Short mmCIF file of C-alpha atoms in Angstrom, two decimals:
data_model
loop_
_atom_site.label_atom_id
_atom_site.label_comp_id
_atom_site.label_asym_id
_atom_site.label_seq_id
_atom_site.Cartn_x
_atom_site.Cartn_y
_atom_site.Cartn_z
CA MET A 1 98.45 84.18 99.26
CA SER A 2 98.05 82.15 96.08
CA ARG A 3 100.63 82.09 93.27
CA ILE A 4 98.59 84.58 91.31
CA PRO A 5 96.23 87.26 92.58
CA THR A 6 92.78 86.24 93.62
CA ALA A 7 91.32 89.26 91.56
CA SER A 8 92.90 87.89 88.42
CA LEU A 9 91.24 84.53 88.62
CA PHE A 10 87.67 86.34 87.74
CA LEU A 11 89.63 87.63 84.53
CA SER A 12 91.24 84.18 83.70
CA LEU A 13 88.28 82.09 83.72
CA PRO A 14 86.90 83.78 80.01
CA VAL A 15 90.29 85.27 78.82
CA THR A 16 93.54 82.71 80.16
CA LEU A 17 92.00 79.33 78.49
CA ALA A 18 93.45 79.26 75.01
CA SER A 19 95.90 78.37 72.13
CA THR A 20 96.61 77.91 68.76
CA ALA A 21 94.00 76.77 66.46
CA LEU A 22 94.68 73.69 64.75
CA TRP A 23 91.30 72.79 63.45
CA ALA A 24 91.51 69.14 64.51
CA ASP A 25 88.55 67.64 66.57
CA LEU A 26 88.53 68.33 70.10
CA THR A 27 85.99 66.67 72.41
CA PRO A 28 84.14 68.61 75.28
CA ALA A 29 85.83 66.05 77.48
CA GLU A 30 88.98 67.40 76.46
CA VAL A 31 88.53 70.98 77.04
CA TRP A 32 86.87 70.42 80.75
CA GLY A 33 89.98 68.37 81.21
CA ASP A 34 92.46 70.84 80.03
CA TRP A 35 90.46 73.63 81.91
CA ARG A 36 90.58 71.03 85.29
CA GLN A 37 94.21 70.19 85.25
CA TYR A 38 95.00 74.14 84.93
CA MET A 39 93.55 74.80 87.59
CA GLU A 40 94.73 72.39 90.04
CA SER A 41 98.24 73.20 88.39
CA MET A 42 97.62 76.27 89.97
CA GLY A 43 96.56 75.35 93.49
CA TYR A 44 92.91 75.25 93.37
CA GLN A 45 91.05 72.27 94.41
CA VAL A 46 88.49 72.03 92.00
CA GLU A 47 84.91 70.10 93.14
CA ALA A 48 82.70 69.02 90.27
CA GLN A 49 79.97 66.72 88.77
CA GLU A 50 80.17 65.15 85.70
CA ALA A 51 77.68 64.11 83.13
CA THR A 52 77.54 63.38 79.35
CA GLU A 53 74.86 63.24 77.35
CA GLY A 54 75.90 62.16 73.64
CA ASP A 55 78.91 63.74 72.51
CA ASP A 56 77.82 66.92 75.08
CA LEU A 57 79.33 67.23 78.45
CA THR A 58 77.40 68.86 81.98
CA VAL A 59 79.77 69.65 84.41
CA SER A 60 77.79 70.97 87.77
CA ASP A 61 78.28 72.33 91.17
CA VAL A 62 81.78 73.47 89.95
CA THR A 63 83.55 75.10 92.48
CA LEU A 64 86.96 76.50 93.03
CA LYS A 65 88.90 76.48 96.49
CA MET A 66 92.17 77.23 97.87
CA GLU A 67 93.71 78.03 101.51
CA MET A 68 95.54 81.30 102.10
CA ALA A 69 98.66 79.73 103.21
CA GLU A 70 100.35 83.18 104.23
CA ASP A 71 97.55 85.44 105.49
CA GLY A 72 95.19 82.77 106.61
CA GLY A 73 91.63 81.81 105.37
CA ASP A 74 90.24 80.75 102.23
CA PHE A 75 89.22 81.26 99.04
CA SER A 76 86.17 79.94 96.91
CA MET A 77 84.25 80.54 93.72
CA SER A 78 81.47 78.95 92.75
CA LEU A 79 80.87 78.52 88.63
CA GLY A 80 77.54 76.89 89.12
CA THR A 81 77.06 74.56 85.95
CA LEU A 82 79.24 74.38 82.95
CA ASN A 83 77.99 72.87 79.41
CA PHE A 84 80.16 71.88 76.89
CA GLU A 85 78.46 71.07 73.67
CA GLN A 86 80.25 69.46 70.61
CA GLU A 87 80.31 71.38 67.20
CA THR A 88 80.58 70.19 63.72
CA ASP A 89 83.32 71.61 62.78
CA GLY A 90 85.37 69.82 65.63
CA ALA A 91 85.18 72.76 68.09
CA VAL A 92 83.76 73.24 71.40
CA ASN A 93 81.22 75.78 72.89
CA ILE A 94 81.02 76.32 76.57
CA LEU A 95 78.15 77.83 78.06
CA MET A 96 78.58 79.41 81.40
CA PRO A 97 76.15 81.07 83.92
CA ASP A 98 75.39 84.39 83.90
CA VAL A 99 76.74 85.09 87.59
CA MET A 100 79.62 83.39 89.55
CA PRO A 101 80.29 84.25 93.04
CA MET A 102 83.23 84.19 94.88
CA THR A 103 83.69 84.21 98.91
CA ILE A 104 87.11 85.33 100.59
CA ASN A 105 87.70 84.52 104.19
CA VAL A 106 90.72 86.06 105.86
CA ALA A 107 91.97 84.84 109.25
CA PRO A 108 93.03 87.34 111.83
CA GLU A 109 96.87 87.61 111.92
CA THR A 110 96.81 88.65 115.73
CA PRO A 111 94.26 88.46 118.70
CA GLU A 112 93.25 92.25 118.03
CA ASP A 113 92.57 91.52 114.80
CA GLU A 114 89.32 90.65 113.35
CA PRO A 115 88.25 88.08 110.95
CA VAL A 116 87.14 89.25 107.30
CA SER A 117 84.39 87.56 105.03
CA MET A 118 83.71 89.12 101.34
CA VAL A 119 81.68 88.16 98.93
CA LEU A 120 82.07 89.27 95.26
CA ASN A 121 79.73 88.08 92.36
CA TYR A 122 81.22 88.04 88.83
CA ALA A 123 78.78 88.78 86.06
CA GLN A 124 78.53 88.57 82.37
CA THR A 125 75.68 89.07 79.93
CA ALA A 126 75.43 87.25 76.38
CA PRO A 127 78.85 85.45 77.05
CA VAL A 128 80.12 83.47 74.30
CA MET A 129 83.29 80.98 74.49
CA ARG A 130 84.42 78.67 72.10
CA ALA A 131 87.50 76.39 72.08
CA SER A 132 89.28 75.00 69.02
CA GLY A 133 92.49 73.38 67.97
CA SER A 134 93.60 69.89 69.82
CA PRO A 135 94.53 69.18 73.53
CA ASP A 136 98.01 70.13 73.19
CA ALA A 137 97.27 73.24 71.49
CA LEU A 138 93.71 75.02 72.33
CA GLN A 139 92.54 78.34 71.05
CA TYR A 140 89.52 80.07 73.23
CA ASP A 141 87.79 82.87 71.68
CA TYR A 142 85.67 84.67 74.05
CA ALA A 143 83.04 87.55 73.79
CA ALA A 144 80.41 89.10 76.13
CA GLU A 145 78.27 92.30 76.17
CA THR A 146 79.25 93.17 79.54
CA ILE A 147 81.31 91.54 82.84
CA SER A 148 81.31 93.04 86.11
CA LEU A 149 82.89 92.14 89.45
CA THR A 150 80.24 93.61 92.38
CA LEU A 151 80.83 93.52 95.79
CA ALA A 152 77.48 91.35 97.14
CA GLY A 153 78.40 91.14 100.86
CA LEU A 154 81.40 92.40 103.44
CA LYS A 155 81.46 91.44 107.17
CA VAL A 156 84.22 92.27 109.42
CA GLY A 157 83.82 90.42 112.82
CA GLU A 158 80.30 90.73 113.93
CA GLN A 159 80.06 93.89 111.76
CA SER A 160 77.88 93.43 108.32
CA TYR A 161 78.33 96.43 106.11
CA THR A 162 75.63 98.13 104.00
CA GLU A 163 75.85 99.25 100.39
CA GLU A 164 76.19 103.02 101.74
CA GLN A 165 79.21 101.79 103.80
CA ALA A 166 81.07 99.37 101.43
CA LYS A 167 80.53 99.25 97.55
CA PHE A 168 82.44 98.39 95.09
CA SER A 169 81.55 97.83 91.14
CA LEU A 170 83.51 97.15 88.06
CA THR A 171 82.27 97.02 84.79
CA GLY A 172 83.30 96.40 81.29
CA SER A 173 81.37 96.79 78.12
CA GLY A 174 82.06 95.49 74.55
CA VAL A 175 84.55 92.35 75.72
CA SER A 176 86.46 90.01 73.63
CA SER A 177 89.60 88.11 73.76
CA ARG A 178 91.84 85.17 72.60
CA THR A 179 94.07 83.17 74.10
CA GLU A 180 96.55 80.48 72.69
CA MET A 181 97.91 78.19 74.91
CA SER A 182 100.06 74.87 74.04
CA GLY A 183 102.63 72.76 76.03
CA THR A 184 102.01 70.31 78.97
CA GLU A 185 104.86 70.43 81.42
CA THR A 186 105.28 74.53 80.88
CA ARG A 187 102.32 76.16 79.06
CA SER A 188 103.16 78.95 76.74
CA TYR A 189 100.53 81.44 75.79
CA ASP A 190 99.23 84.22 74.02
CA GLN A 191 96.42 86.54 74.83
CA SER A 192 95.02 89.76 73.46
CA GLY A 193 92.06 91.22 74.70
CA ARG A 194 89.98 94.53 74.38
CA ILE A 195 86.99 96.40 76.57
CA ASP A 196 85.51 98.93 74.65
CA SER A 197 84.83 100.94 78.28
CA LEU A 198 85.70 100.24 81.91
CA THR A 199 83.78 101.85 84.70
CA TYR A 200 83.95 101.77 88.44
CA ASP A 201 82.13 102.88 91.69
CA VAL A 202 83.49 102.32 95.26
CA VAL A 203 82.23 103.38 98.58
CA MET A 204 84.25 103.21 102.00
CA LYS A 205 83.22 103.95 105.21
CA THR A 206 84.00 102.40 108.45
CA PRO A 207 81.21 102.57 111.32
CA ASP A 208 84.07 104.16 113.71
CA ASP A 209 84.97 107.04 111.47
CA PRO A 210 82.52 109.96 110.25
CA ALA A 211 84.39 110.42 106.93
CA ARG A 212 82.76 108.71 103.86
CA VAL A 213 84.66 108.55 100.46
CA ALA A 214 82.91 107.87 97.42
CA MET A 215 84.84 107.15 94.33
CA LYS A 216 83.94 106.40 90.49
CA GLY A 217 85.30 106.82 87.23
CA GLY A 218 86.60 105.15 83.92
CA LEU A 219 88.63 104.05 80.88
CA ALA A 220 87.75 103.88 77.34
CA GLN A 221 89.19 101.69 75.08
CA VAL A 222 91.28 99.20 77.21
CA VAL A 223 93.20 96.97 74.92
CA PHE A 224 95.78 93.82 76.44
CA ASP A 225 98.19 91.87 74.51
CA GLY A 226 100.85 89.57 76.27
CA SER A 227 102.50 86.25 76.53
CA GLY A 228 104.67 84.15 79.01
CA ALA A 229 105.30 80.83 80.19
CA LEU A 230 103.50 78.92 83.29
CA PRO A 231 105.39 75.91 84.49
CA MET A 232 102.89 73.14 85.41
CA ILE A 233 104.46 72.55 89.27
CA ASP A 234 103.19 72.68 92.76
CA ALA A 235 105.06 75.54 94.03
CA GLY A 236 101.93 76.91 96.47
CA SER A 237 102.77 80.60 97.07
CA ASP A 238 106.52 80.49 96.10
CA MET A 239 107.01 82.55 93.50
CA ALA A 240 110.58 82.04 93.51
CA ALA A 241 110.29 78.23 92.72
CA MET A 242 107.88 79.54 89.80
CA MET A 243 110.93 81.53 88.62
CA ARG A 244 113.38 79.09 88.69
CA ALA A 245 111.10 76.75 86.94
CA GLY A 246 110.88 79.05 83.81
CA LEU A 247 108.09 81.40 84.79
CA THR A 248 107.78 84.45 82.56
CA PHE A 249 104.97 87.25 81.63
CA ASP A 250 105.40 90.10 79.35
CA GLY A 251 102.02 92.34 79.23
CA ASN A 252 100.93 95.74 77.97
CA PHE A 253 97.88 97.57 78.38
CA THR A 254 96.66 100.76 76.84
CA ALA A 255 93.38 102.71 77.20
CA GLY A 256 92.11 105.77 75.72
CA ALA A 257 90.33 108.59 78.01
CA GLY A 258 89.94 108.43 81.40
CA ASN A 259 88.35 110.48 84.39
CA THR A 260 88.05 109.95 88.26
CA GLU A 261 86.00 111.73 90.71
CA MET A 262 86.44 111.26 94.47
CA GLU A 263 84.25 113.00 97.40
CA VAL A 264 85.00 112.74 101.04
CA SER A 265 82.17 114.12 103.44
CA ASP A 266 83.54 114.10 106.53
CA PRO A 267 81.70 116.36 109.27
CA GLU A 268 85.10 116.88 111.56
CA ASN A 269 87.82 118.00 109.11
CA GLY A 270 85.40 119.23 106.47
CA ASP A 271 84.75 117.97 102.83
CA PHE A 272 87.38 117.32 100.12
CA GLY A 273 86.91 116.56 96.63
CA LEU A 274 88.69 115.60 93.47
CA ILE A 275 88.57 115.47 89.59
CA SER A 276 90.89 114.44 87.21
CA SER A 277 91.07 113.39 83.60
CA SER A 278 93.54 111.98 81.00
CA SER A 279 93.51 111.48 77.18
CA GLY A 280 95.31 108.34 77.63
CA ALA A 281 97.22 105.83 79.72
CA LYS A 282 99.46 102.76 79.13
CA LEU A 283 101.16 100.29 81.44
CA GLY A 284 103.60 97.54 80.78
CA VAL A 285 104.43 94.60 82.81
CA SER A 286 107.34 92.10 82.45
CA MET A 287 108.54 89.52 84.97
CA GLY A 288 110.90 86.42 84.67
CA PRO A 289 114.46 84.93 86.10
CA GLU A 290 115.89 87.96 84.37
CA GLY A 291 113.72 90.70 86.73
CA LEU A 292 110.77 92.51 87.03
CA ALA A 293 110.20 95.63 85.21
CA TYR A 294 106.90 98.14 85.12
CA LYS A 295 106.48 101.10 82.94
CA GLY A 296 103.35 103.14 82.12
CA GLY A 297 102.23 106.79 82.05
CA GLN A 298 99.28 108.99 81.51
CA LYS A 299 98.85 112.20 79.09
CA ASP A 300 96.77 115.34 78.99
CA ILE A 301 96.29 115.10 82.68
CA ASP A 302 94.28 117.97 84.49
CA VAL A 303 93.58 117.53 88.20
CA ASN A 304 90.87 119.86 89.83
CA VAL A 305 90.96 119.66 93.94
CA THR A 306 88.73 121.31 96.44
CA ALA A 307 88.99 121.23 100.47
CA ALA A 308 87.30 122.53 103.39
CA ASP A 309 90.36 124.37 104.18
CA MET A 310 91.48 126.22 100.92
CA PRO A 311 90.00 129.24 100.00
CA PHE A 312 90.03 128.32 96.54
CA PRO A 313 90.22 125.08 94.24
CA ILE A 314 93.60 123.87 93.32
CA GLN A 315 94.05 123.25 89.13
CA PHE A 316 97.16 121.78 87.96
CA SER A 317 97.63 119.70 84.44
CA MET A 318 100.59 118.04 83.02
CA ALA A 319 101.23 117.07 79.15
CA GLU A 320 102.76 113.63 80.45
CA SER A 321 103.38 111.70 83.48
CA ALA A 322 105.45 108.45 83.22
CA PHE A 323 107.52 106.04 85.30
CA ASP A 324 109.64 103.12 84.40
CA MET A 325 111.04 100.60 86.72
CA LYS A 326 113.41 97.63 86.72
CA MET A 327 114.75 95.51 89.18
CA PRO A 328 116.25 91.99 89.71
CA ILE A 329 114.75 89.64 92.18
CA MET A 330 116.74 86.26 91.90
CA VAL A 331 120.16 85.43 93.52
CA THR A 332 123.04 85.35 90.69
CA ASP A 333 126.54 85.19 90.27
CA GLU A 334 126.65 88.27 87.96
CA PRO A 335 125.31 91.53 88.31
CA GLN A 336 121.82 92.10 86.61
CA ASP A 337 120.15 95.02 84.95
CA PHE A 338 118.13 97.83 87.23
CA ALA A 339 116.39 101.01 85.90
CA PHE A 340 114.69 103.80 87.50
CA GLY A 341 112.70 106.67 85.73
CA VAL A 342 110.32 109.32 86.19
CA THR A 343 108.68 112.14 83.70
CA LEU A 344 106.76 115.06 84.63
CA ASP A 345 106.56 116.69 81.55
CA SER A 346 105.07 120.44 81.33
CA PHE A 347 103.64 120.93 84.54
CA GLU A 348 101.59 123.63 85.23
CA MET A 349 99.34 125.10 87.96
CA SER A 350 96.76 127.98 88.20
CA ASP A 351 97.23 131.67 88.60
CA MET A 352 95.50 131.23 92.02
CA ILE A 353 98.19 128.71 93.32
CA TRP A 354 101.22 130.85 91.83
CA GLY A 355 99.82 133.84 93.94
CA ILE A 356 100.07 132.31 97.04
CA PHE A 357 104.04 132.66 96.67
CA ASP A 358 104.42 134.89 93.86
CA PRO A 359 101.69 137.69 93.96
CA THR A 360 103.79 139.90 91.84
CA GLY A 361 104.83 137.36 89.23
CA GLN A 362 108.35 137.94 89.68
CA LEU A 363 108.93 134.44 88.79
CA PRO A 364 108.43 132.91 85.02
CA ARG A 365 105.26 130.52 85.04
CA ASP A 366 106.59 128.48 82.16
CA PRO A 367 105.69 124.86 82.53
CA ALA A 368 107.80 122.78 84.20
CA THR A 369 109.81 119.18 83.41
CA LEU A 370 111.40 116.98 85.63
CA VAL A 371 112.92 113.95 84.04
CA VAL A 372 114.93 110.99 85.85
CA ASP A 373 116.48 108.16 83.86
CA ILE A 374 118.89 106.18 85.71
CA SER A 375 120.14 102.61 85.06
CA GLY A 376 122.78 99.94 86.24
CA LYS A 377 123.63 96.82 87.59
CA ALA A 378 122.96 95.25 90.74
CA LYS A 379 123.38 91.94 92.67
CA MET A 380 120.83 90.90 94.80
CA LEU A 381 121.53 89.27 98.27
CA PHE A 382 118.61 87.40 98.83
CA GLU A 383 115.41 86.49 96.69
CA LEU A 384 112.81 88.84 97.50
CA LEU A 385 109.51 86.61 96.55
CA ASP A 386 110.99 84.15 98.49
CA PRO A 387 107.96 84.37 101.21
CA GLU A 388 110.49 82.80 104.01
CA VAL A 389 113.57 84.65 103.09
CA ALA A 390 111.51 87.94 102.99
CA SER A 391 110.45 87.35 106.29
CA THR A 392 113.92 87.19 107.73
CA MET A 393 115.50 90.20 106.15
CA GLY A 394 114.79 92.51 108.77
CA ASP A 395 116.95 95.57 107.90
CA GLN A 396 119.51 94.26 105.79
CA ALA A 397 119.84 95.40 102.21
CA PRO A 398 118.74 93.33 99.75
CA ALA A 399 121.20 93.97 96.92
CA GLU A 400 124.65 95.34 96.21
CA VAL A 401 124.86 98.25 93.68
CA HIS A 402 128.05 97.78 91.24
CA GLU A 403 127.20 100.11 88.42
CA LEU A 404 125.02 103.58 88.27
CA THR A 405 124.63 105.28 84.67
CA VAL A 406 122.66 108.47 85.33
CA ASN A 407 121.59 109.00 81.66
CA GLU A 408 119.47 111.99 82.41
CA VAL A 409 118.18 114.17 85.15
CA THR A 410 116.79 117.25 84.39
CA LEU A 411 114.78 119.85 86.35
CA ASP A 412 113.59 122.82 84.46
CA LEU A 413 111.64 125.07 87.01
CA ALA A 414 111.04 128.89 87.13
CA GLY A 415 113.33 129.80 84.48
CA ALA A 416 115.94 127.77 86.09
CA GLU A 417 117.54 124.41 84.35
CA PHE A 418 119.68 121.79 86.16
CA ASP A 419 120.68 118.83 84.12
CA ALA A 420 123.08 116.02 85.32
CA THR A 421 124.72 112.86 83.38
CA GLY A 422 127.30 110.32 84.53
CA ALA A 423 128.44 106.88 85.10
CA ILE A 424 129.96 105.63 88.60
CA THR A 425 131.37 101.81 89.47
CA PHE A 426 131.20 100.52 92.92
CA ASP A 427 134.05 98.15 94.57
CA ASN A 428 131.85 96.15 96.92
CA ASP A 429 134.47 94.22 98.23
CA GLY A 430 136.68 97.23 99.53
CA MET A 431 133.89 99.27 101.07
CA SER A 432 136.29 101.67 101.46
CA GLY A 433 133.42 104.75 100.87
CA ALA A 434 131.27 106.44 103.13
CA PRO A 435 130.70 104.04 106.30
CA GLY A 436 129.44 100.78 105.09
CA MET A 437 129.32 102.43 101.38
CA PRO A 438 131.31 100.82 98.41
CA GLN A 439 133.82 102.71 97.19
CA PRO A 440 132.40 104.77 94.40
CA VAL A 441 134.52 105.26 90.69
CA GLY A 442 133.50 107.64 88.03
CA THR A 443 132.12 111.11 87.12
CA LEU A 444 129.46 112.98 87.23
CA ASP A 445 128.71 115.89 84.95
CA LEU A 446 126.30 119.04 86.04
CA SER A 447 125.35 122.01 84.81
CA LEU A 448 122.75 125.08 85.97
CA ILE A 449 121.60 127.46 83.81
CA GLY A 450 119.60 130.31 85.61
CA GLY A 451 120.23 129.60 89.08
CA VAL A 452 122.21 132.75 90.29
CA THR A 453 118.82 135.12 88.65
CA LEU A 454 116.47 132.46 90.56
CA LEU A 455 118.35 132.65 93.66
CA ASP A 456 118.25 136.56 93.62
CA LYS A 457 114.77 136.56 93.02
CA LEU A 458 113.77 134.16 95.81
CA VAL A 459 115.52 136.23 98.09
CA THR A 460 113.96 139.30 96.61
CA MET A 461 110.57 137.76 97.49
CA GLY A 462 111.44 136.73 101.04
CA LEU A 463 111.19 133.16 100.65
CA VAL A 464 115.14 132.13 100.93
CA PRO A 465 116.71 133.97 103.60
CA GLN A 466 119.83 136.01 102.90
CA GLU A 467 122.20 134.04 105.06
CA GLN A 468 121.13 130.85 103.36
CA ALA A 469 121.71 132.47 99.70
CA MET A 470 125.24 133.42 100.91
CA GLY A 471 126.15 130.04 101.71
CA ALA A 472 124.84 128.59 98.35
CA ARG A 473 126.47 131.13 96.29
CA MET A 474 130.01 130.04 98.44
CA MET A 475 128.79 126.41 97.70
CA MET A 476 128.44 127.09 93.71
CA GLY A 477 131.96 129.02 93.98
CA LEU A 478 133.76 125.92 95.42
CA PHE A 479 132.18 123.25 93.12
CA THR A 480 131.37 124.77 89.55
CA VAL A 481 132.95 127.01 86.72
CA PRO A 482 131.34 129.14 84.73
CA GLY A 483 129.71 127.91 81.69
CA ASP A 484 129.40 129.28 77.79
CA GLY A 485 126.60 131.43 78.33
CA GLU A 486 125.21 134.47 80.58
CA ASP A 487 124.21 132.86 83.99
CA SER A 488 125.84 129.26 83.44
CA LEU A 489 127.72 126.94 85.92
CA THR A 490 129.25 123.34 85.11
CA SER A 491 130.91 121.28 87.39
CA LYS A 492 132.33 117.83 86.73
CA ILE A 493 132.71 115.62 89.84
CA GLU A 494 135.09 112.68 89.92
CA PHE A 495 135.33 109.88 92.12
CA THR A 496 139.24 108.39 91.85
CA GLU A 497 140.33 104.61 92.68
CA ASP A 498 142.21 106.06 95.66
CA GLY A 499 139.12 107.50 97.27
CA GLY A 500 139.69 111.00 96.21
CA ILE A 501 136.98 113.45 95.06
CA LEU A 502 137.87 115.71 92.33
CA ALA A 503 135.42 119.09 91.34
CA ASN A 504 136.66 120.43 88.19
CA GLY A 505 140.02 119.05 88.78
CA GLN A 506 140.48 120.53 92.18
CA GLN A 507 141.08 118.01 95.11
CA ILE A 508 137.90 118.24 97.65
CA LYS A 509 138.52 114.88 99.50
#
C-alpha cells in the first residue's frame, strides 16, 4: 500500500518528527518545511494554505493523500489548521487540532468484491509539541493527556455499518515522546516514548453472519525506544529499493500488566468467551539490508475459555511464552543468518482438563515446557519485499538453507523429557540427498528420559494401541542406546559426506 503502514501514520505525526537539540534559532517556516518535506518524501501529496503573521506561521486546510498502488484505492488525512509559534528561546511551538479525520478507500480487486470506505478519527486532548534545534538537527518533544483512534464510519458496497456492527476504539493516556532526527538525503532518528495506559474496544458483526464478536482489553505502562535511518527517495511501495538505499529500523516495546476479554454471541453455533491476562510483555523489531527480525513474549499468562459445547471452562497458564525469528530478505552472494525460537515455559492445565483423558491421575501433572532454538545460514533466491518478484514466485522456494544449528530442542511433558542438539551443513550444488533436497552433512545428538515409562502408561490408559507401542519400541531399539540413568536413551545421528546415515555408529543408509 505505502512505504509505511497506514496505521503508523497517525502515530508518526506527534512522535516521529524529532532530532538533536542544538538550541539554535529555529523558525516556524523551517519546522513546517521539514515536516512537509518528510511527508512528501514518503510518498504523500501534501495540500495546505500558508499564512504568516509576524514571526508565526499558520498552515490551514492541511491534507495528506496517497494512492494505494498495490490494493487500489486511496488514503487521505485532514490535519485541519496547524499553528507554528515562535518562542523567545529559538524554539517553535506547534498547535494542532483536537481531532484529525482519516479516510481510507479500498477499491475492489475482483468484480465479486465490493469497495470499502472507512473513516477513522485521530484525537488528542491537551497536546503539546515543541520543536527545537536547527533545520538539519531537529528535536520534537510531545505530550498529551490522551490520544485515541476511533472508527467513525464504515461502508462496504452500499452497506453502512452501525456502531453495533463495527466498532474500533484505541485510547492511550499519559502520552509523552521525544524524537531526534538529523540528515537530509538519509534521515537518522532516535525515538523514545511512553503511554501510561492503553485500552481498546472492538465489535465486529457482518450482516450475513448471525455471530457478533466483541473484544476489549488493555495494557499498562507501554514504553518504546528505537532508532533507524530513512533514505529520502521516491520508491513508492518498493521496500526492497528502500532497503538497498539504506533503510534501517531497530525498536523495542515493553508493557506492564495486560488483559483481554472476548465474547462471541452466536445463536446458531453457541456462545464463546475468553478472558486472558499477563503480567508483562515485550516486542523487539529490527529491519535492514541484513534481514528482518522479531523477538517478543509475555509472562505470567492466564487464560480461561468457555464455550456452549463444553461442559466446563478450559483454564491454562504459563510462566512465559516467547518467540524469536530472524530471516534474510535481500539477495546476496553469501548466505545470511536466520533463526527461529519458541518457548512455552511451565505450561499448566486445570484438573478438569486432565480428567478428560487421565481421570485416575496416572500421568504426572507437572508443568510442561517446550523450547525450540535453531539458527543457521541461508541464501535468498528472491527479494521477498519486492512486490513484483513476490507476485511471480509461485511454488518456488524463496531461499537455500546452507547451515542449520540445533542449539536446543527440549520437550518436558508428563514425566518424560526429550532433548536435541546438533549442527548440519547442506550441499546445495550436489542436491544428492532426498529428492529435491540438498545433501546434509553433520550430527544430531538426541536423548529421551522417561519415555518408556510414559509409553507404558499411555498403553495402560488405552490412549496408545499395543501394536503402535510395539512399533515405537522397535524404533527405539534400532536408533537408540541406553543412557547413563534409569529409563534413559540416547542417539547420535550422523549424516556423512558420501550420503550415508549412521545411528550410534551403525549404518542405516
